[in-house]
Short mmCIF file of C-alpha atoms in Angstrom, two decimals:
data_model
loop_
_atom_site.label_atom_id
_atom_site.label_comp_id
_atom_site.label_asym_id
_atom_site.label_seq_id
_atom_site.Cartn_x
_atom_site.Cartn_y
_atom_site.Cartn_z
CA MET J 1 37.46 41.00 -50.11
CA PRO J 2 34.10 40.56 -48.33
CA SER J 3 34.16 39.81 -44.65
CA ALA J 4 32.97 36.37 -43.45
CA GLY J 5 31.80 37.62 -40.09
CA PRO J 6 28.31 37.79 -38.66
CA ALA J 7 26.62 37.34 -42.07
CA ALA J 8 28.31 33.99 -42.67
CA THR J 9 27.52 32.84 -39.21
CA ALA J 10 23.90 33.86 -39.52
CA SER J 11 23.53 32.00 -42.82
CA ALA J 12 24.43 28.68 -41.21
CA PRO J 13 21.40 26.57 -40.25
CA THR J 14 20.59 26.48 -36.57
CA TRP J 15 20.96 22.74 -36.43
CA ALA J 16 24.45 22.73 -37.96
CA ASN J 17 27.30 21.53 -35.74
CA THR J 18 29.96 24.23 -36.05
CA THR J 19 32.20 22.94 -33.31
CA GLY J 20 32.85 19.44 -34.64
CA PRO J 21 31.31 16.10 -33.74
CA THR J 22 30.25 15.57 -30.16
CA ARG J 23 29.01 12.49 -28.35
CA PRO J 24 25.74 12.57 -26.41
CA ALA J 25 26.17 12.80 -22.68
CA VAL J 26 25.68 9.48 -20.95
CA GLU J 27 25.42 9.25 -17.21
CA ASP J 28 28.01 6.83 -15.89
CA HIS J 29 27.07 5.07 -12.65
CA ARG J 30 30.08 2.85 -12.49
CA GLY J 31 31.93 5.23 -10.23
CA THR J 32 29.02 5.94 -7.88
CA ALA J 33 27.90 4.04 -4.84
CA ASP J 34 24.36 3.62 -6.18
CA GLY J 35 25.37 2.52 -9.67
CA GLY J 36 24.32 -1.09 -9.14
CA MET J 37 20.93 -0.08 -7.79
CA ASP J 38 20.35 2.42 -10.61
CA GLU J 39 21.14 -0.34 -13.07
CA LEU J 40 18.51 -2.59 -11.50
CA LEU J 41 15.83 0.10 -11.31
CA ALA J 42 16.44 1.62 -14.76
CA PRO J 43 14.12 0.53 -17.61
CA VAL J 44 15.94 -1.89 -19.87
CA SER J 45 15.04 -3.17 -23.32
CA THR J 46 15.47 -6.95 -23.43
CA LEU J 47 14.74 -7.43 -27.13
CA ASP J 48 18.37 -7.53 -28.25
CA GLU J 49 20.13 -8.94 -25.19
CA PRO J 50 20.99 -12.61 -24.56
CA VAL J 51 18.57 -14.69 -22.52
CA LYS J 52 21.30 -15.38 -19.97
CA GLU J 53 21.77 -11.65 -19.32
CA THR J 54 18.01 -11.18 -18.85
CA ILE J 55 17.85 -14.05 -16.37
CA MET J 56 20.90 -12.84 -14.43
CA ARG J 57 19.49 -9.32 -14.17
CA ASP J 58 16.26 -10.72 -12.73
CA VAL J 59 18.26 -12.86 -10.30
CA ARG J 60 20.25 -9.81 -9.17
CA ALA J 61 17.02 -7.85 -8.69
CA VAL J 62 15.52 -10.65 -6.56
CA GLY J 63 18.71 -10.89 -4.48
CA SER J 64 18.70 -7.13 -3.97
CA LYS J 65 15.13 -7.22 -2.64
CA LEU J 66 15.93 -10.14 -0.34
CA ARG J 67 18.81 -8.13 1.14
CA ALA J 68 16.43 -5.20 1.59
CA VAL J 69 14.11 -7.46 3.61
CA LEU J 70 16.83 -9.04 5.75
CA ILE J 71 18.90 -5.91 6.44
CA PRO J 72 17.41 -2.92 8.33
CA LEU J 73 16.70 0.27 6.44
CA ASP J 74 19.44 2.09 8.31
CA ARG J 75 22.59 0.00 8.07
CA ASN J 76 24.17 1.97 10.93
CA SER J 77 21.47 1.18 13.46
CA PRO J 78 20.01 -2.21 14.49
CA PHE J 79 16.66 -0.48 14.98
CA GLY J 80 16.74 1.46 11.73
CA TYR J 81 13.11 0.69 10.93
CA VAL J 82 11.64 2.26 14.04
CA GLY J 83 11.91 5.94 13.15
CA VAL J 84 10.60 5.43 9.63
CA LEU J 85 7.40 3.83 10.91
CA GLN J 86 6.69 6.01 13.95
CA GLU J 87 7.29 9.44 12.44
CA GLU J 88 4.75 10.95 10.09
CA ASN J 89 7.07 13.14 8.04
CA VAL J 90 10.38 11.50 8.76
CA GLU J 91 13.22 12.46 6.45
CA ALA J 92 14.51 9.16 5.11
CA SER J 93 18.22 8.77 4.61
CA GLU J 94 19.75 7.91 1.26
CA GLY J 95 20.06 4.25 2.23
CA GLN J 96 16.45 4.14 3.40
CA ARG J 97 15.20 5.67 0.16
CA ASN J 98 17.22 3.18 -1.87
CA VAL J 99 15.73 0.23 0.03
CA LEU J 100 12.18 1.54 -0.31
CA ASN J 101 12.69 2.17 -4.03
CA GLN J 102 13.84 -1.40 -4.53
CA LEU J 103 10.59 -2.79 -3.14
CA ARG J 104 8.46 -0.24 -5.00
CA ASP J 105 9.93 -1.62 -8.22
CA TRP J 106 7.79 -4.73 -7.85
CA ASP J 107 8.16 -8.17 -9.35
CA LEU J 108 6.46 -11.49 -8.61
CA TRP J 109 9.35 -13.85 -9.40
CA GLY J 110 10.81 -13.52 -5.92
CA PRO J 111 7.50 -14.06 -4.06
CA LEU J 112 6.75 -17.07 -6.29
CA PHE J 113 10.16 -18.59 -5.53
CA ILE J 114 9.70 -17.99 -1.77
CA CYS J 115 6.18 -19.45 -1.83
CA LEU J 116 7.31 -22.56 -3.69
CA SER J 117 10.29 -22.98 -1.35
CA LEU J 118 8.11 -22.79 1.77
CA ALA J 119 5.49 -25.14 0.28
CA ILE J 120 8.16 -27.69 -0.70
CA ILE J 121 9.85 -27.57 2.72
CA LEU J 122 6.59 -28.15 4.59
CA SER J 123 5.31 -30.80 2.17
CA LEU J 124 8.54 -32.79 2.58
CA ARG J 125 8.06 -32.78 6.34
CA ALA J 126 4.39 -33.77 6.15
CA PRO J 127 3.13 -37.38 6.16
CA ALA J 128 3.14 -39.05 2.75
CA LYS J 129 -0.66 -38.98 2.41
CA GLN J 130 -0.82 -35.26 3.20
CA THR J 131 2.02 -34.00 0.99
CA SER J 132 -0.14 -32.63 -1.81
CA HIS J 133 -2.64 -31.12 0.64
CA VAL J 134 0.10 -29.33 2.57
CA PHE J 135 1.66 -27.96 -0.61
CA THR J 136 -1.69 -26.67 -1.85
CA THR J 137 -2.61 -25.22 1.55
CA VAL J 138 0.61 -23.22 1.84
CA PHE J 139 0.29 -21.95 -1.71
CA VAL J 140 -3.35 -20.91 -1.30
CA VAL J 141 -2.89 -19.36 2.16
CA MET J 142 0.06 -17.26 1.04
CA TRP J 143 -1.51 -15.80 -2.08
CA ILE J 144 -5.06 -15.40 -0.79
CA GLY J 145 -3.74 -13.94 2.48
CA SER J 146 -1.56 -11.47 0.58
CA PHE J 147 -4.52 -10.48 -1.58
CA VAL J 148 -6.79 -9.92 1.44
CA VAL J 149 -4.16 -7.76 3.17
CA THR J 150 -3.72 -5.80 -0.05
CA ILE J 151 -7.45 -5.16 -0.50
CA ASN J 152 -7.70 -4.04 3.13
CA ALA J 153 -4.87 -1.56 2.63
CA GLN J 154 -6.45 -0.30 -0.59
CA LEU J 155 -9.77 0.31 1.16
CA LEU J 156 -7.92 2.31 3.83
CA GLY J 157 -6.48 4.60 1.16
CA ALA J 158 -3.04 3.10 0.70
CA ASN J 159 -1.17 4.79 -2.12
CA MET J 160 0.22 1.60 -3.62
CA SER J 161 -0.70 -0.81 -6.37
CA ILE J 162 -1.92 -4.35 -5.77
CA PHE J 163 1.23 -5.81 -7.30
CA GLN J 164 3.47 -3.65 -5.09
CA SER J 165 1.71 -4.97 -2.00
CA LEU J 166 1.87 -8.58 -3.20
CA CYS J 167 5.57 -8.11 -3.89
CA VAL J 168 6.34 -6.68 -0.44
CA LEU J 169 4.28 -9.27 1.45
CA GLY J 170 5.77 -12.10 -0.58
CA TYR J 171 9.37 -11.03 -0.02
CA CYS J 172 8.71 -10.52 3.68
CA VAL J 173 7.78 -14.22 4.00
CA PHE J 174 11.46 -15.01 3.41
CA PRO J 175 12.40 -14.87 7.15
CA LEU J 176 9.65 -17.42 7.85
CA THR J 177 10.97 -19.61 5.03
CA VAL J 178 14.44 -19.47 6.57
CA SER J 179 12.93 -20.44 9.94
CA ALA J 180 11.08 -23.38 8.34
CA LEU J 181 14.27 -24.59 6.69
CA THR J 182 16.21 -24.27 9.96
CA ILE J 183 13.55 -26.23 11.87
CA ALA J 184 13.49 -28.94 9.18
CA ILE J 185 17.27 -29.36 9.36
CA LEU J 186 17.42 -29.38 13.17
CA ARG J 187 14.61 -31.94 13.50
CA VAL J 188 16.91 -34.67 12.20
CA THR J 189 19.40 -33.87 14.98
CA TRP J 190 19.26 -33.85 18.76
CA LEU J 191 18.41 -30.12 18.53
CA GLY J 192 14.94 -30.89 17.16
CA LYS J 193 13.10 -29.77 20.28
CA LEU J 194 9.74 -28.01 20.36
CA TRP J 195 11.02 -25.09 22.43
CA LEU J 196 13.85 -24.53 19.94
CA ASP J 197 11.33 -24.65 17.09
CA LEU J 198 9.33 -21.96 18.86
CA ILE J 199 12.43 -19.77 19.19
CA TRP J 200 13.35 -20.04 15.49
CA LEU J 201 9.74 -19.50 14.46
CA SER J 202 9.38 -16.46 16.72
CA ILE J 203 12.47 -14.87 15.19
CA GLY J 204 11.17 -15.38 11.67
CA PHE J 205 7.67 -14.23 12.57
CA LEU J 206 8.81 -11.05 14.32
CA TRP J 207 11.23 -10.19 11.54
CA ALA J 208 8.65 -10.73 8.78
CA THR J 209 5.97 -8.74 10.62
CA ARG J 210 8.39 -5.95 11.47
CA VAL J 211 9.66 -5.46 7.94
CA SER J 212 6.30 -5.71 6.18
CA SER J 213 4.72 -3.32 8.68
CA VAL J 214 7.36 -0.71 7.90
CA PHE J 215 6.99 -0.92 4.14
CA ILE J 216 3.18 -1.02 4.13
CA GLY J 217 3.09 1.76 6.73
CA GLN J 218 4.81 4.06 4.23
CA PHE J 219 1.67 4.10 2.07
CA VAL J 220 -1.02 4.45 4.76
CA LYS J 221 -1.87 7.53 6.81
CA ARG J 222 -0.73 7.46 10.42
CA GLU J 223 -4.24 7.30 11.93
CA ARG J 224 -5.11 4.26 9.76
CA ARG J 225 -1.90 2.28 10.08
CA LEU J 226 -3.13 0.01 12.86
CA LEU J 227 -6.16 -1.02 10.80
CA ALA J 228 -3.91 -1.70 7.82
CA LEU J 229 -1.30 -3.67 9.76
CA TYR J 230 -3.29 -5.99 12.02
CA PRO J 231 -4.25 -8.29 9.06
CA VAL J 232 -0.51 -8.54 8.33
CA PHE J 233 -0.01 -9.91 11.86
CA PHE J 234 -2.69 -12.59 11.38
CA PHE J 235 -1.40 -13.44 7.91
CA TYR J 236 2.10 -14.28 9.16
CA LEU J 237 0.63 -15.91 12.27
CA ILE J 238 -1.24 -18.42 10.07
CA LEU J 239 1.92 -19.14 8.09
CA GLY J 240 3.84 -19.61 11.33
CA TRP J 241 1.20 -22.00 12.64
CA LEU J 242 1.51 -24.08 9.45
CA ILE J 243 5.30 -24.18 9.87
CA LEU J 244 4.97 -25.35 13.47
CA LEU J 245 2.22 -27.83 12.63
CA PHE J 246 4.12 -29.67 9.91
#
């Protein structure tokens, strides 16, 4: 009886599955700490999914970026941004890399929502005849200011796209929006004092400038960072002046 050894094995096509059916390996992030972030950053086809799921995924992505703006890069240190900005070749921690990756994955839904929120808050506080002018002014200042800061960074050799910069600058306006909302609420109480408004505005201004400076500083060489960041200071200063004015 002929042997069914090497000859039989060799005659089988190379693509044949001789060990039975197998399932393709799929990376499962449900048990990892970064599973939620990987889900947000991974490319997703939205052709076959419900509209509700698409909207909720975008909402989760916006909320994740807002947390990245409000919470320091290093969750274990209240000054977690400092080392990332001052050091040229700093080794970012896992948490820092995750936060930076979230803002590199740009979108304009969040900045649009923040811009509209700030414009609505200030227009409601403005005199009736100036409501439309205030709304338009806030909208124009925010987007033109962001564009000017972006072009300046591009001319200084920043390794980032225009939309990435618009995304970062827009999300970093969120602390100022929170300050504007706080001032608007307190003005109808006995706490609506000018010196308290200045305190709330200073907190929002410093936080917005601090966060945006860190993220933009990641893309600009150390010797050019000051030139890239001083327009950011004036941009948020103008927005703060509008908040205090109205």
